Amino acid sequence: LEAARRLGRPTLVLCPNTAIQAQWMAQWQQVFGPPEDERATADRELPTPLTVLTYQAVCTIDSNSAHHQLPDGKLLDILHPNGRALLDRLTAQGPWTLVLDECHHLLEIWGRLLREIVARLKDPYLVGLTATPPHLMTADQKALHEEMFGAVDLEVSAPALVRDGHLAPYQELAWFTTPTPAEADYVHGEAIRFAELRTGLLDPGFAATSFLAWLRQRVVERHDTSRGDTGGGAQVSWDRFARDEPALADAALRLHSDGLLPLPEGARLREQHRQPPTAEDWVALIGDYCRHALLPSDDPRDQDAYEAIRRALPAIGYRLTRTGPRAAESPVDRVLARSQSKAQAVTEILRAESAELGDRLRALVLTDFAEAGGTVPAALTGVMDEGAGGARLALETLLADPDAAPLDPVLMTGQRVACGPDTAQRLVAWLAGAAPGLAATVLAADGTFEQAPAVEIEGGPGWEPRKYVPLITRFFAEGGSQCLIGTRALLGEGWDAPAVNVVIDLTAATTPTSVVQLRGRALRLDHGWPGKVADNWAVVCLTADHPKGAADYGRFVRKHDRYFALSYSTLSGSGDIISGVAHVDPDLSPFGPPDPGQLAELNAQMLVRAGQRSEARDRWNIGAPYADEPVATVTVTTRRALGLPRAYLPAAAERSAPVGRLLRAVRWCFRVAADADRAPSSGSLEDMAAAVADALHAEGLVSRGGDAVQLEALAGGYRARLGEVSAPESATFAAALEEVLAPLAQPRYLVPRLFLPRPDGRRAALALAARRLTGRGTPATVVYHAVPAVLGTNRKRAETFAQAWHAQVSPGDLLYAGSPEGAGVLAAQRGDDPFAVTTQLRTLWR
């Protein structure tokens, strides 16, 4: 608004909905207080210096036009006559300042239309505002934004705004539910259908070519069949296979983790593979089996097997076609996404938040829809309510709960306002004083709300969202209601209510845009509560009783991907800001759901955190300096020590007297033996991390070397990162270190590491001292590590890494994996994990 005022041009603001439209006009009046004839309006005649319209007002498409068939440059031909008349007025006036609020909406057809509209205007000045950064857009979307706006003028993250005190600190929480008994019975029945198929698949007599035999040939042996040779072709490397068939490769490795398939030569298990096969994994494997083994066969057994698969796949949300499986609506997924257990979870969350915040509680419950459109599929009749997952059922559930009903929940959508009878009487009386012209009245309960004591509120001719949304928002902020229930279409974007301090997300939306928008509802500063800390709750329904049982958890993972929030973890005392579900709980993995037996404990931990707002605020370190950039890290969880710390290793040569050497050798061995179970294992990891950083720095791939390596002790492991470098450089380092620590797969070069096994007790320690004293040497074990791929592209880079490795970690010659010796090492040690570690790549904000 200030930019528009200074430019001195007539200004048109375009925004996605009427609630945001009202905010622009109210802010113009509140901040600048122009005279009556210069007030902001929503008039298409453009009579005032500031006009605020929705995108639909400009880009309304003529319903008779087949716009999807028109090429760019012809889209103006499909505008509705009202839109064309508005465009004529815009071109006749000007030049204009055009403000495009929530401009990620331009990624829809509006963007193509607006591009042509802007081309018709006289030298317009464009300002675009969005919370969706360019790195979350597709290449085409990013190109459109660059064409219309040029480069990004300002990009600032939510954590930076919290640190600077412009947004309220927040924490991400989750409540995990399981299906209701009726829903669970349905899911179990569907699971039985798929279990029967899976049992058949694993039976060697299921088809002429059994499923597991096919997978061994296809995935484990991997013979090149491009020339028609089905058995004797050269073996395709695992790296090439995984690159050409990524979904099949990942599915096969999870099948191996489930004990059903040998580990393919050259394959390497990562965090995402240590999970049971998902429905998508089974579909990838089955689809390949059908296309390449069953369909080409004339054997009747194979045709019968194909038909059995075709009948069973709908149970997990797929249908089988001649070209492979295709995703279809999954009733099981619908049950999980809309489970009635989620509405009950809202009452549990509000009970805890109300106990913590009391009269300060201002909760927002967001759903995808107000009421379900259409009817429940026949298969789900009697399984779940027709309105399950909607705002209406959430309201009814709260009103029926003795603890939640006193919060005076109000449902507010673009079509209706509803609440309990007592709340309705107070709301109508309040509206009569605040906006008597709306003539709000209470309607008697109708068939829509027969399951709960809810009534609906309507008004006179001016009763529309643009007018009643800001009023009911005020009623809510003043404490007339402590809980608003609405849809993400109306309240999930741009809606301004600083008093909101709890958001409960019941939506299935997973796009980065929607996630940022939904969680942003609670981040406004509340001048009535300077110490505000917002709780953002996700409600997740899962079951281990079906291959699709983690579908809702998968949505939860996608919502938090690349979204930064405060990490609640005892792994580090300071308030780490990290992306991914690990910021909800450090034990949550992006690759698979928690065990159902852990859900009650996880929920209990979430309730405890809801009562720790002041601690969360302290851990945000508001006012502390920051770089506002992501840093890639490697988290190493170990089941045994990574090797003796450098301080414990003996010197290579000693020139002291024999008695002194003996005493030092004995003292050293006793110290090693005494500390065998509690010696920190950071030294070896620190050395390897330093070697990686030094080699990358020497080759110009990162700007800092081993002196910038930062190692932090965590519960059960460590976290390593390269400090004081750019985000891409930190990612390069993290990926390289992760390769060094992981079991051998198919590296191009190898380096050895000598390490001294810990003596088993004092007698062994004395024997080790005697060997050193008599000059017989100290026995060492040799293990091999991969040279990171980025440093193994050629011999020169590999030698650079070997030199850094020698200086920091261990002596030994660089080995080319293609040499006879290198091939022997790979054959002997491939897949071995010398540390028994699990490595995880995580992104930290600093």
mmCIF file of C-alpha atoms in Angstrom, residues 69-233:
data_model
loop_
_atom_site.group_PDB
_atom_site.id
_atom_site.type_symbol
_atom_site.label_atom_id
_atom_site.label_comp_id
_atom_site.label_asym_id
_atom_site.label_seq_id
_atom_site.Cartn_x
_atom_site.Cartn_y
_atom_site.Cartn_z
ATOM 1 C CA GLN A 69 -8.060 -25.511 -26.910
ATOM 2 C CA LEU A 70 -6.815 -21.926 -27.311
ATOM 3 C CA PRO A 71 -3.110 -21.216 -27.606
ATOM 4 C CA ASP A 72 -1.315 -18.480 -25.715
ATOM 5 C CA GLY A 73 -1.992 -15.088 -27.293
ATOM 6 C CA LYS A 74 -5.667 -15.913 -27.850
ATOM 7 C CA LEU A 75 -6.817 -16.316 -24.251
ATOM 8 C CA LEU A 76 -8.395 -12.845 -24.105
ATOM 9 C CA ASP A 77 -10.919 -14.097 -26.630
ATOM 10 C CA ILE A 78 -12.445 -16.348 -23.979
ATOM 11 C CA LEU A 79 -12.981 -13.683 -21.313
ATOM 12 C CA HIS A 80 -16.508 -13.226 -20.079
ATOM 13 C CA PRO A 81 -18.075 -9.957 -21.377
ATOM 14 C CA ASN A 82 -17.741 -8.497 -17.868
ATOM 15 C CA GLY A 83 -14.052 -9.279 -17.905
ATOM 16 C CA ARG A 84 -13.587 -7.735 -21.354
ATOM 17 C CA ALA A 85 -15.411 -4.582 -20.236
ATOM 18 C CA LEU A 86 -13.133 -4.335 -17.193
ATOM 19 C CA LEU A 87 -10.083 -4.780 -19.409
ATOM 20 C CA ASP A 88 -11.294 -1.979 -21.675
ATOM 21 C CA ARG A 89 -11.557 0.351 -18.667
ATOM 22 C CA LEU A 90 -8.069 -0.648 -17.503
ATOM 23 C CA THR A 91 -6.508 0.054 -20.892
ATOM 24 C CA ALA A 92 -8.328 3.391 -21.183
ATOM 25 C CA GLN A 93 -6.942 4.615 -17.858
ATOM 26 C CA GLY A 94 -3.502 4.314 -16.358
ATOM 27 C CA PRO A 95 -0.659 3.777 -16.237
ATOM 28 C CA TRP A 96 -1.484 1.332 -13.437
ATOM 29 C CA THR A 97 0.195 -0.133 -10.415
ATOM 30 C CA LEU A 98 -0.923 -3.745 -10.387
ATOM 31 C CA VAL A 99 -0.490 -5.633 -7.110
ATOM 32 C CA LEU A 100 -0.918 -9.411 -7.394
ATOM 33 C CA ASP A 101 -1.447 -10.792 -3.919
ATOM 34 C CA GLU A 102 -0.847 -14.513 -3.309
ATOM 35 C CA CYS A 103 0.669 -14.499 -6.784
ATOM 36 C CA HIS A 104 1.354 -18.235 -6.715
ATOM 37 C CA HIS A 105 -2.226 -18.384 -8.016
ATOM 38 C CA LEU A 106 -0.759 -17.290 -11.328
ATOM 39 C CA LEU A 107 0.449 -20.854 -11.668
ATOM 40 C CA GLU A 108 -3.109 -21.674 -12.655
ATOM 41 C CA ILE A 109 -4.787 -20.503 -15.895
ATOM 42 C CA TRP A 110 -5.084 -17.058 -14.296
ATOM 43 C CA GLY A 111 -1.379 -16.610 -14.920
ATOM 44 C CA ARG A 112 -1.654 -17.153 -18.654
ATOM 45 C CA LEU A 113 -4.631 -14.811 -18.859
ATOM 46 C CA LEU A 114 -3.004 -12.112 -16.736
ATOM 47 C CA ARG A 115 0.141 -12.254 -18.826
ATOM 48 C CA GLU A 116 -1.935 -11.259 -21.847
ATOM 49 C CA ILE A 117 -3.889 -8.655 -19.843
ATOM 50 C CA VAL A 118 -0.671 -7.056 -18.604
ATOM 51 C CA ALA A 119 0.630 -6.938 -22.180
ATOM 52 C CA ARG A 120 -2.388 -4.755 -23.069
ATOM 53 C CA LEU A 121 -1.754 -2.205 -20.304
ATOM 54 C CA LYS A 122 0.368 0.926 -20.659
ATOM 55 C CA ASP A 123 3.674 0.476 -18.820
ATOM 56 C CA PRO A 124 2.212 -1.172 -15.690
ATOM 57 C CA TYR A 125 4.177 -1.432 -12.469
ATOM 58 C CA LEU A 126 3.827 -5.006 -11.128
ATOM 59 C CA VAL A 127 4.229 -6.092 -7.519
ATOM 60 C CA GLY A 128 3.818 -9.787 -6.669
ATOM 61 C CA LEU A 129 3.452 -11.135 -3.124
ATOM 62 C CA THR A 130 3.568 -14.819 -2.166
ATOM 63 C CA ALA A 131 4.743 -17.163 0.557
ATOM 64 C CA THR A 132 5.745 -19.791 -2.020
ATOM 65 C CA PRO A 133 9.459 -19.463 -2.839
ATOM 66 C CA PRO A 134 10.724 -20.121 -6.368
ATOM 67 C CA HIS A 135 12.558 -23.317 -5.409
ATOM 68 C CA LEU A 136 9.184 -24.949 -4.708
ATOM 69 C CA MET A 137 7.862 -24.140 -8.194
ATOM 70 C CA THR A 138 8.214 -26.176 -11.354
ATOM 71 C CA ALA A 139 10.474 -24.900 -14.121
ATOM 72 C CA ASP A 140 7.466 -23.593 -16.121
ATOM 73 C CA GLN A 141 5.967 -21.885 -13.082
ATOM 74 C CA LYS A 142 9.253 -20.260 -12.178
ATOM 75 C CA ALA A 143 9.712 -19.053 -15.766
ATOM 76 C CA LEU A 144 6.258 -17.419 -15.714
ATOM 77 C CA HIS A 145 7.065 -15.584 -12.502
ATOM 78 C CA GLU A 146 10.417 -14.391 -13.823
ATOM 79 C CA GLU A 147 8.732 -13.167 -17.003
ATOM 80 C CA MET A 148 6.139 -11.168 -15.097
ATOM 81 C CA PHE A 149 8.156 -9.908 -12.120
ATOM 82 C CA GLY A 150 11.812 -10.378 -12.933
ATOM 83 C CA ALA A 151 14.098 -11.610 -10.154
ATOM 84 C CA VAL A 152 12.885 -11.988 -6.586
ATOM 85 C CA ASP A 153 13.418 -8.659 -4.805
ATOM 86 C CA LEU A 154 13.117 -9.986 -1.268
ATOM 87 C CA GLU A 155 12.916 -13.490 0.134
ATOM 88 C CA VAL A 156 12.883 -14.103 3.867
ATOM 89 C CA SER A 157 12.110 -17.305 5.744
ATOM 90 C CA ALA A 158 9.619 -17.769 8.544
ATOM 91 C CA PRO A 159 12.367 -18.706 11.060
ATOM 92 C CA ALA A 160 14.179 -15.441 10.220
ATOM 93 C CA LEU A 161 11.019 -13.449 10.874
ATOM 94 C CA VAL A 162 10.582 -15.227 14.204
ATOM 95 C CA ARG A 163 14.183 -14.486 15.210
ATOM 96 C CA ASP A 164 13.662 -10.823 14.299
ATOM 97 C CA GLY A 165 10.467 -10.634 16.320
ATOM 98 C CA HIS A 166 8.113 -10.064 13.364
ATOM 99 C CA LEU A 167 6.335 -13.427 13.685
ATOM 100 C CA ALA A 168 5.334 -15.416 16.736
ATOM 101 C CA PRO A 169 7.486 -18.444 17.616
ATOM 102 C CA TYR A 170 5.813 -21.744 16.847
ATOM 103 C CA GLN A 171 6.123 -25.457 17.331
ATOM 104 C CA GLU A 172 4.847 -28.314 15.190
ATOM 105 C CA LEU A 173 2.884 -31.043 16.933
ATOM 106 C CA ALA A 174 1.009 -34.124 15.769
ATOM 107 C CA TRP A 175 -1.776 -36.306 17.100
ATOM 108 C CA PHE A 176 -1.837 -39.875 15.836
ATOM 109 C CA THR A 177 -5.096 -41.769 15.592
ATOM 110 C CA THR A 178 -6.201 -45.155 14.343
ATOM 111 C CA PRO A 179 -9.442 -45.913 12.468
ATOM 112 C CA THR A 180 -12.679 -46.267 14.407
ATOM 113 C CA PRO A 181 -13.853 -49.858 14.994
ATOM 114 C CA ALA A 182 -16.182 -49.771 11.975
ATOM 115 C CA GLU A 183 -13.459 -48.250 9.817
ATOM 116 C CA ALA A 184 -10.897 -50.758 11.086
ATOM 117 C CA ASP A 185 -13.196 -53.669 10.206
ATOM 118 C CA TYR A 186 -13.493 -52.359 6.656
ATOM 119 C CA VAL A 187 -9.734 -51.816 6.326
ATOM 120 C CA HIS A 188 -9.102 -55.303 7.673
ATOM 121 C CA GLY A 189 -11.432 -56.788 5.088
ATOM 122 C CA GLU A 190 -9.625 -54.991 2.297
ATOM 123 C CA ALA A 191 -6.295 -56.102 3.752
ATOM 124 C CA ILE A 192 -7.403 -59.725 3.658
ATOM 125 C CA ARG A 193 -8.081 -59.423 -0.066
ATOM 126 C CA PHE A 194 -4.623 -58.103 -0.712
ATOM 127 C CA ALA A 195 -3.009 -60.556 1.735
ATOM 128 C CA GLU A 196 -4.554 -63.398 -0.252
ATOM 129 C CA LEU A 197 -2.973 -61.988 -3.410
ATOM 130 C CA ARG A 198 0.387 -61.541 -1.678
ATOM 131 C CA THR A 199 0.254 -65.103 -0.344
ATOM 132 C CA GLY A 200 -0.499 -66.331 -3.832
ATOM 133 C CA LEU A 201 2.321 -64.263 -5.316
ATOM 134 C CA LEU A 202 4.833 -65.814 -2.927
ATOM 135 C CA ASP A 203 3.678 -69.339 -3.781
ATOM 136 C CA PRO A 204 6.098 -70.875 -6.323
ATOM 137 C CA GLY A 205 3.110 -72.446 -8.100
ATOM 138 C CA PHE A 206 1.213 -69.152 -8.553
ATOM 139 C CA ALA A 207 2.259 -68.941 -12.207
ATOM 140 C CA ALA A 208 4.560 -70.641 -14.678
ATOM 141 C CA THR A 209 7.184 -68.052 -13.725
ATOM 142 C CA SER A 210 6.923 -67.432 -9.996
ATOM 143 C CA PHE A 211 6.954 -63.889 -8.666
ATOM 144 C CA LEU A 212 10.074 -64.265 -6.501
ATOM 145 C CA ALA A 213 11.934 -66.169 -9.222
ATOM 146 C CA TRP A 214 11.173 -63.330 -11.617
ATOM 147 C CA LEU A 215 12.424 -60.724 -9.141
ATOM 148 C CA ARG A 216 15.647 -62.648 -8.548
ATOM 149 C CA GLN A 217 16.260 -62.711 -12.272
ATOM 150 C CA ARG A 218 15.133 -59.127 -12.842
ATOM 151 C CA VAL A 219 16.602 -57.389 -9.784
ATOM 152 C CA VAL A 220 19.245 -59.606 -8.207
ATOM 153 C CA GLU A 221 20.874 -61.128 -11.304
ATOM 154 C CA ARG A 222 20.040 -58.196 -13.633
ATOM 155 C CA HIS A 223 21.190 -59.737 -16.897
ATOM 156 C CA ASP A 224 21.097 -57.459 -19.919
ATOM 157 C CA THR A 225 18.215 -58.772 -22.024
ATOM 158 C CA SER A 226 18.285 -56.004 -24.619
ATOM 159 C CA ARG A 227 19.436 -58.479 -27.269
ATOM 160 C CA GLY A 228 16.898 -61.109 -26.391
ATOM 161 C CA ASP A 229 19.200 -63.164 -24.175
ATOM 162 C CA THR A 230 17.102 -64.101 -21.130
ATOM 163 C CA GLY A 231 19.785 -65.639 -19.014
ATOM 164 C CA GLY A 232 23.329 -65.196 -20.139
ATOM 165 C CA GLY A 233 23.695 -61.487 -20.811
#
